[in-house]
Every structure is written in structure tokens, then in C-alpha cells.
PDB file of C-alpha atoms in Angstrom:
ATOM      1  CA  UNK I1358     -21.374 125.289-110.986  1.00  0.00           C
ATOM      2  CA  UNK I1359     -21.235 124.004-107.531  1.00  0.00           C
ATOM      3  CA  UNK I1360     -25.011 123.680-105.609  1.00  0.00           C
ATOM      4  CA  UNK I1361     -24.154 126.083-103.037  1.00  0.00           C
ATOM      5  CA  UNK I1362     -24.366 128.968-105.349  1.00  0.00           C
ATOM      6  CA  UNK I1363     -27.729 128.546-105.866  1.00  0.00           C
ATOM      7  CA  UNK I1364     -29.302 127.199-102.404  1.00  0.00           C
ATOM      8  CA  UNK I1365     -32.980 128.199-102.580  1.00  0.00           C
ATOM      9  CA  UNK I1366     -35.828 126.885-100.509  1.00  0.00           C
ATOM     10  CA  UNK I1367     -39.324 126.977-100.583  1.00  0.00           C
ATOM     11  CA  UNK I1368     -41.377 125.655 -97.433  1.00  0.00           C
ATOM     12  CA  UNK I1369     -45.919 126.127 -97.286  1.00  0.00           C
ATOM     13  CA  UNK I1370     -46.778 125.906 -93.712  1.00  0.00           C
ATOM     14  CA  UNK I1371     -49.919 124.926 -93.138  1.00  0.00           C
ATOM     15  CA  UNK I1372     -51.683 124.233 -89.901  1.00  0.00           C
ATOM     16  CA  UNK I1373     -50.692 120.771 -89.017  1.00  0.00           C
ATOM     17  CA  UNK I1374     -47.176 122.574 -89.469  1.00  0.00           C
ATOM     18  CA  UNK I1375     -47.785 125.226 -86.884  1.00  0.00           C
ATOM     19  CA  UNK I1376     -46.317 123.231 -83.881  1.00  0.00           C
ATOM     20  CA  UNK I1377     -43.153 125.007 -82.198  1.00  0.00           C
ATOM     21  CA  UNK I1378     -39.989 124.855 -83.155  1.00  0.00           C
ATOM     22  CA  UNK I1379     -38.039 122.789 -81.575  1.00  0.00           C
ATOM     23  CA  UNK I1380     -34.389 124.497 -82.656  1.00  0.00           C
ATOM     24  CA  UNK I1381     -32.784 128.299 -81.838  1.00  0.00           C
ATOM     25  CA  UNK I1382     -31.026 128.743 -84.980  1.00  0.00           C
ATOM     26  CA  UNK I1383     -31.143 127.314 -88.255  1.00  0.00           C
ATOM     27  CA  UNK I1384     -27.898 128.692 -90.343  1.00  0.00           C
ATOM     28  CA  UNK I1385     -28.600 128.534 -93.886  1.00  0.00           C
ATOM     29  CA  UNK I1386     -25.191 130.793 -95.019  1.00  0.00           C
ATOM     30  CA  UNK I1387     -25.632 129.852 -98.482  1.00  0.00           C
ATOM     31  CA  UNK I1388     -28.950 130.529 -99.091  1.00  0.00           C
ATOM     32  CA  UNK I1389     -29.390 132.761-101.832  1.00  0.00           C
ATOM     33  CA  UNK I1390     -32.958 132.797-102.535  1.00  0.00           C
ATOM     34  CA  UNK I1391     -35.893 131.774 -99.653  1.00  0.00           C
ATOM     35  CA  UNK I1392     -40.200 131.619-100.827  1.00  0.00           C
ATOM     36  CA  UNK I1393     -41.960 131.097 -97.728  1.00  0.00           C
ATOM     37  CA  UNK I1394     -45.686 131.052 -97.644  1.00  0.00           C
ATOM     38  CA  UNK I1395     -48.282 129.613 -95.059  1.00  0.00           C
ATOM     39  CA  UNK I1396     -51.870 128.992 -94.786  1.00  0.00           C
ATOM     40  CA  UNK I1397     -54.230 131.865 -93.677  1.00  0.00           C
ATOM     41  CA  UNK I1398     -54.035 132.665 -89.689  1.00  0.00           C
ATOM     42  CA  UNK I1399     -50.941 130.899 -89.387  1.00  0.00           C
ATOM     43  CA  UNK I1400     -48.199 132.745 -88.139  1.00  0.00           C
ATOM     44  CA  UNK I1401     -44.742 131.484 -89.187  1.00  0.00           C
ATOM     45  CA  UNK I1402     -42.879 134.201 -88.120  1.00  0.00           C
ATOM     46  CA  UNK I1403     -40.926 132.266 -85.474  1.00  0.00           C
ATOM     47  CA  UNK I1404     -39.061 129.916 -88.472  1.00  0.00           C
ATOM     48  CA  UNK I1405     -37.641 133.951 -89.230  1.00  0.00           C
ATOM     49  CA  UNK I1406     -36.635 134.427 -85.945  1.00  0.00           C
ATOM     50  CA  UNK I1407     -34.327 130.843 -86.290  1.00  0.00           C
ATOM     51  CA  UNK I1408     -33.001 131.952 -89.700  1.00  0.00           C
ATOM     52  CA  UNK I1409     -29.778 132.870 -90.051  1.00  0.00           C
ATOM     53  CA  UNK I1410     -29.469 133.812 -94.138  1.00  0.00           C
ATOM     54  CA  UNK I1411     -26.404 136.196 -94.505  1.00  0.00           C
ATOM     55  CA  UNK I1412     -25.975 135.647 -97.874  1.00  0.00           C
ATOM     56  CA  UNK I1413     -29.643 136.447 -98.872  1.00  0.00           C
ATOM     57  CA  UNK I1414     -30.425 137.989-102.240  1.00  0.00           C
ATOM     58  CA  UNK I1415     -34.188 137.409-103.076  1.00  0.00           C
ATOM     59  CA  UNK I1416     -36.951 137.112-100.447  1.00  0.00           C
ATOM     60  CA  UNK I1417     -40.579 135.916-100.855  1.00  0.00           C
ATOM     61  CA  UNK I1418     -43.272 135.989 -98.117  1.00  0.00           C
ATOM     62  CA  UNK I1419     -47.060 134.989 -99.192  1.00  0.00           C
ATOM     63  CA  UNK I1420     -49.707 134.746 -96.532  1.00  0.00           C
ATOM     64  CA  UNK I1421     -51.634 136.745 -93.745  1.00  0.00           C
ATOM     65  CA  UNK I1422     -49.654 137.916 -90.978  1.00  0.00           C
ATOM     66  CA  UNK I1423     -51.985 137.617 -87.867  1.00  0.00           C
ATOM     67  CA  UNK I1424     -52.414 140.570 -85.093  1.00  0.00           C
ATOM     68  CA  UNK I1425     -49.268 140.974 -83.126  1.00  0.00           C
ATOM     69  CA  UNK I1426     -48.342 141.439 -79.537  1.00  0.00           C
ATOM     70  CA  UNK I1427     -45.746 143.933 -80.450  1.00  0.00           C
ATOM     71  CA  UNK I1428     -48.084 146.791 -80.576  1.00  0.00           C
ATOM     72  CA  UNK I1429     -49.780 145.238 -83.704  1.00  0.00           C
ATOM     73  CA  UNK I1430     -46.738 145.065 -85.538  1.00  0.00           C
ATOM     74  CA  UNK I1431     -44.956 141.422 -86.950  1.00  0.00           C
ATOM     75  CA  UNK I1432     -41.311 142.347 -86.306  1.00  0.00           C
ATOM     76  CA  UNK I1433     -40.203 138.804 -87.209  1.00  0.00           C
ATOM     77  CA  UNK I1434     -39.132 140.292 -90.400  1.00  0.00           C
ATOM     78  CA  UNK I1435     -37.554 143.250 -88.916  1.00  0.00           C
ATOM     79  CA  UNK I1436     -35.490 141.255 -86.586  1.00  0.00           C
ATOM     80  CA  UNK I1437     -34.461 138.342 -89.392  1.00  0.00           C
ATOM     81  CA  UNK I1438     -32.827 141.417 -91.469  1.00  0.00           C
ATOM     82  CA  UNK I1439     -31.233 143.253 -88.289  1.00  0.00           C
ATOM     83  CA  UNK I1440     -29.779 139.748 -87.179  1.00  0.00           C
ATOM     84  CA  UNK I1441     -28.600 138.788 -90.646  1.00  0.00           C
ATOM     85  CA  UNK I1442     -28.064 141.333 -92.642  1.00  0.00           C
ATOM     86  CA  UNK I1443     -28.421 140.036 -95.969  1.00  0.00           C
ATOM     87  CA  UNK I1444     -27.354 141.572 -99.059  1.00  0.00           C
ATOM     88  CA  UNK I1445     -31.125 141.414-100.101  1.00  0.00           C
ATOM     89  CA  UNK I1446     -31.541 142.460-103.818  1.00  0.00           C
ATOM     90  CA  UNK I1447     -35.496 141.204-104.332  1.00  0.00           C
ATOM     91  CA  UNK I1448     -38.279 141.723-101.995  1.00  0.00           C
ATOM     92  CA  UNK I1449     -41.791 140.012-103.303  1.00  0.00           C
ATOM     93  CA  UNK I1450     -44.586 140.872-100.700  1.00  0.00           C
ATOM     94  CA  UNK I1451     -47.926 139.084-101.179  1.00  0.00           C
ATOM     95  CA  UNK I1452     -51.540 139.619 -99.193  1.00  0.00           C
ATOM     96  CA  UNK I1453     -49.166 141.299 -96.431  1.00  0.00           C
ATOM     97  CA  UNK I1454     -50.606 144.029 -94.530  1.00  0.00           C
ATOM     98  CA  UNK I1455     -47.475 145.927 -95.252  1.00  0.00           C
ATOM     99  CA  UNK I1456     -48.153 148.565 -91.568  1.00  0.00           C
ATOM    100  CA  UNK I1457     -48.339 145.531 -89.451  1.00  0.00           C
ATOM    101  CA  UNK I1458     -44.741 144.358 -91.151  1.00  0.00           C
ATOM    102  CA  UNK I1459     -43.366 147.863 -90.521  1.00  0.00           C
ATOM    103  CA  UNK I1460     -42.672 147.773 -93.982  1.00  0.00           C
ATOM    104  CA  UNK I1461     -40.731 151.356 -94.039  1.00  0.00           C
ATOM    105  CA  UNK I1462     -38.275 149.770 -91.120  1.00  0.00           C
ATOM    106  CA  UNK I1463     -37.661 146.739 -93.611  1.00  0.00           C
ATOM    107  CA  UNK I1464     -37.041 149.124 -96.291  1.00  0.00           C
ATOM    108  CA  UNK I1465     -34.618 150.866 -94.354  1.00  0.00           C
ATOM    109  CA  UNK I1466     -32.540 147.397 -93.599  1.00  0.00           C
ATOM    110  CA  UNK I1467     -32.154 146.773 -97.287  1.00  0.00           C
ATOM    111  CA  UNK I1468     -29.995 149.656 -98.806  1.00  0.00           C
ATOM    112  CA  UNK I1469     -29.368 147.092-101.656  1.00  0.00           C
ATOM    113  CA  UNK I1470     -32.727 146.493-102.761  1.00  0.00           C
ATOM    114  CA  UNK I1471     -33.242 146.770-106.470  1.00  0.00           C
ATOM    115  CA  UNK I1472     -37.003 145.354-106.861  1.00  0.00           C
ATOM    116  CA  UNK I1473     -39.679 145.349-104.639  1.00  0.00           C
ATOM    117  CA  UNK I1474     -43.078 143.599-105.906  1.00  0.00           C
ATOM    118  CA  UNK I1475     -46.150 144.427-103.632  1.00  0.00           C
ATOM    119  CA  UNK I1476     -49.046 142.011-104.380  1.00  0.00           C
ATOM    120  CA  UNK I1477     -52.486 142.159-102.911  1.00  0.00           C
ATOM    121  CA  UNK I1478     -50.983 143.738 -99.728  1.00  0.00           C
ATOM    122  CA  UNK I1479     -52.421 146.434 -97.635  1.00  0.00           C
ATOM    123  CA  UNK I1480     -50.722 149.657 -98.056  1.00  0.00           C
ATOM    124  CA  UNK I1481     -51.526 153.359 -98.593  1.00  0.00           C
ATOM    125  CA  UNK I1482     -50.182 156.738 -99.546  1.00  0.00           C
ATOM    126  CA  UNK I1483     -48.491 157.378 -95.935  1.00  0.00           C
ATOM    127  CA  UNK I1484     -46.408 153.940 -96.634  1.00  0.00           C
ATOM    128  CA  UNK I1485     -45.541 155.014-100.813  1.00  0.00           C
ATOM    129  CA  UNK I1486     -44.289 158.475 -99.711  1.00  0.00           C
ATOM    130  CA  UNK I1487     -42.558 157.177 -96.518  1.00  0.00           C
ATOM    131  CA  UNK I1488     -40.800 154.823 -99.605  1.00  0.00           C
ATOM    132  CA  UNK I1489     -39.703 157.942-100.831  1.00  0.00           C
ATOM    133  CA  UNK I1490     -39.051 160.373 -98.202  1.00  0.00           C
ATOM    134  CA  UNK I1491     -38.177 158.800 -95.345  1.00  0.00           C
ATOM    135  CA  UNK I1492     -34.534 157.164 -94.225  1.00  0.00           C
ATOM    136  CA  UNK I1493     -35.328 154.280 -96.215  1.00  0.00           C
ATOM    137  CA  UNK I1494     -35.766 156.309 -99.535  1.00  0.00           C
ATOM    138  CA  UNK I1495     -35.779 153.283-101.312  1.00  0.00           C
ATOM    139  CA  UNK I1496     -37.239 154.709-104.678  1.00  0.00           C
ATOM    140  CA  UNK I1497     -34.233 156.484-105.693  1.00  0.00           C
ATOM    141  CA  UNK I1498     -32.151 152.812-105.598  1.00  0.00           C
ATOM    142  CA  UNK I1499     -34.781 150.831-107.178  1.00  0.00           C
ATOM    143  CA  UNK I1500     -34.691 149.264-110.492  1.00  0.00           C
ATOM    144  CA  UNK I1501     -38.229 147.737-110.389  1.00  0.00           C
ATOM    145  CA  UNK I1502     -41.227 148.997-108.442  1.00  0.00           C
ATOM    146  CA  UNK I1503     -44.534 146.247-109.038  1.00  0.00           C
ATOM    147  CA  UNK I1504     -47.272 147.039-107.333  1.00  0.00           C
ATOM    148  CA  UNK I1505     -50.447 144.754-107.978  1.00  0.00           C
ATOM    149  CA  UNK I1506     -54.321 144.419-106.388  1.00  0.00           C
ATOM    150  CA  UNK I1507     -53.210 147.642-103.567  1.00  0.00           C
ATOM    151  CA  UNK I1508     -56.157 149.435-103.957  1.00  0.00           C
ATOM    152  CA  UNK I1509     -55.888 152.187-100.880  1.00  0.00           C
ATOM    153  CA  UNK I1510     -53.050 154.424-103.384  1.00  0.00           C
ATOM    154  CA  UNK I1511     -54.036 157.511-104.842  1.00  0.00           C
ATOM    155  CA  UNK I1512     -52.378 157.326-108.257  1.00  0.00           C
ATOM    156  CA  UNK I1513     -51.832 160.870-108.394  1.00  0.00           C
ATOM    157  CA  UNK I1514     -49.262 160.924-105.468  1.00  0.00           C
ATOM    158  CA  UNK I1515     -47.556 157.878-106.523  1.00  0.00           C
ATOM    159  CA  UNK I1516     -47.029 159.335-110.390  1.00  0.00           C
ATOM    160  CA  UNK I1517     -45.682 162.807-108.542  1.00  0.00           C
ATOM    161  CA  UNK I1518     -43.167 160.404-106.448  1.00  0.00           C
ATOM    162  CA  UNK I1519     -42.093 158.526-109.305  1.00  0.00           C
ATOM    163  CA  UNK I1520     -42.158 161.909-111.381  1.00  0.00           C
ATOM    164  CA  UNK I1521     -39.459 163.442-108.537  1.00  0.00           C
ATOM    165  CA  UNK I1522     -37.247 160.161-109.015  1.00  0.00           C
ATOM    166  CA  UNK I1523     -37.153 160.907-112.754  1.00  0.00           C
ATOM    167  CA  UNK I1524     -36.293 164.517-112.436  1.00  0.00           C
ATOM    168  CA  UNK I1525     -33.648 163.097-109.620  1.00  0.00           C
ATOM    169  CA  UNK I1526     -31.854 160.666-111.537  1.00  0.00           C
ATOM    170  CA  UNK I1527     -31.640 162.659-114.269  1.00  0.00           C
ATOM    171  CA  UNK I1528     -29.648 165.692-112.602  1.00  0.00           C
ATOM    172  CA  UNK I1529     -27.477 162.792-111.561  1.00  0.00           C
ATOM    173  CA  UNK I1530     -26.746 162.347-114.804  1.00  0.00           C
TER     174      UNK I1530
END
């Protein structure tokens, strides 16, 4: 099977890495699978802003994402899915405060999305029912829901969410 089926990459920044970059746009249209993590208070978001991935299926992020200028929010992800609007299948959050990611308006730019693992990440009820209500309404399409270590989510309103998907993909049926 040829390589370019199965282009992945993996970069850690850490802070001797946290220089500017020096290029616009970095076109990766093969990459299939992308693990990026950094260092704590480093914030990598401009090497999303240079990606080009159109072809993306699996997405990891792993580290802090400092305060933004944007109003407090880190659209760098936002803007990597509006710009390349990758097929994305697999989303794997970890220690991302998931309001300063605008996690609903990432949601809502992956209609695809079958599995979504949330890992030590700061999110609460208003974010788990916005997964379900909202535009995104990315419950109903997904195959695997993780969530581990996200302590601010009342159990109850998560099992009545997940309860309503049942009862809705049964009548489907």
C-alpha cells in the first residue's frame, strides 16, 4: 500500500520550539491522521493556522491552550477546520479547556465525526447539552463518546442526553 495513504505526523513543541513560523502555509493533502501536543503555556496554535489538511480523518491535540486575545477564545482550531475542511472522523481532546476552544463551533465543522474522546479537559453541562441540542448535535452521529478526568458534569443530565439518543435512534429504526 503506497505511504501516502497513511501520512500521519506527530510533532511535541516545547519551548525552545515556540519561535515564529517562518512559512504561510504548510499543505499536508495527504495527511490522514495529525497528534500534536506542546509543553504547558505554549501556544502552538499558529502551526494550525499554516495547516492545510483536507484529507484529515483523526485529530489529536494534548496541552494547555493559553488565554486568548479573541475574547478568550483559541479559534486556531476553528479556523484550521473552516479553511480545510477535513473529512474529520476522530477528535481526541486532552487537558483542553474545551469553552476557550469553542468546542460546540468545532463540533459543528465536523458533521462526520464518529468519536470524540474528551480527556482531562474542562467542560460542563452547558457544553454536553449544547453537544446535543445545538446545530452541532453531534450525539445523534456519534459512534463513540469517551469522556475521562471532566469532573464539572452532572451525570444525571448526561445519562438523560444519552437516554434521548437511544430512544432517537431507535424510532429510526
Amino acid at each position: 500500500e503506497r505511504l501516502s495513504k497513511k501520512l500521519q505526523a506527530a510533532p511535541h513543541i516545547d519551548l525552545d520550539d515556540a519561535s515564529p513560523l517562518l512559512v504561510t502555509s504548510v499543505g499536508m493533502k495527504q495527511l490522514r491522521s495529525f497528534a500534536r501536543s506542546w509543553s504547558e503555556w505554549v501556544d502552538c496554535g499558529r502551526m494550525l493556522e499554516v495547516l492545510d489538511a483536507p484529507q484529515l480523518e483523526e485529530l489529536e491535540i494534548a496541552g494547555y491552550v493559553p488565554d486568548a486575545s479573541d475574547g478568550g477564545t483559541w479559534m486556531h482550531l476553528v479556523r484550521f477546520l473552516q479553511r480545510s475542511r477535513p473529512p474529520l472522523r476522530h477528535l481526541i481532546l486532552d487537558e483542553i479547556d474545551c469553552f476557550h476552544v469553542a468546542l460546540l463551533d468545532v463540533l459543528a465543522l465536523t458533521p462526520r465525526l464518529e468519536g470524540l474522546w474528551l480527556e482531562n479537559c474542562i467542560l460542563d453541562d452547558t457544553i454536553i447539552m449544547g453537544m446535543h441540542d445545538s446545530g452541532a448535535g453531534v450525539t445523534s452521529s456519534l459512534a463513540t463518546l469517551v469522556l475521562v478526568s471532566c469532573y464539572a458534569i452532572d451525570m444525571l443530565v448526561l445519562a438523560d442526553i444519552l437516554t434521548d439518543v437511544k430512544a432517537r435512534r431507535q424510532a429510526e429504526t
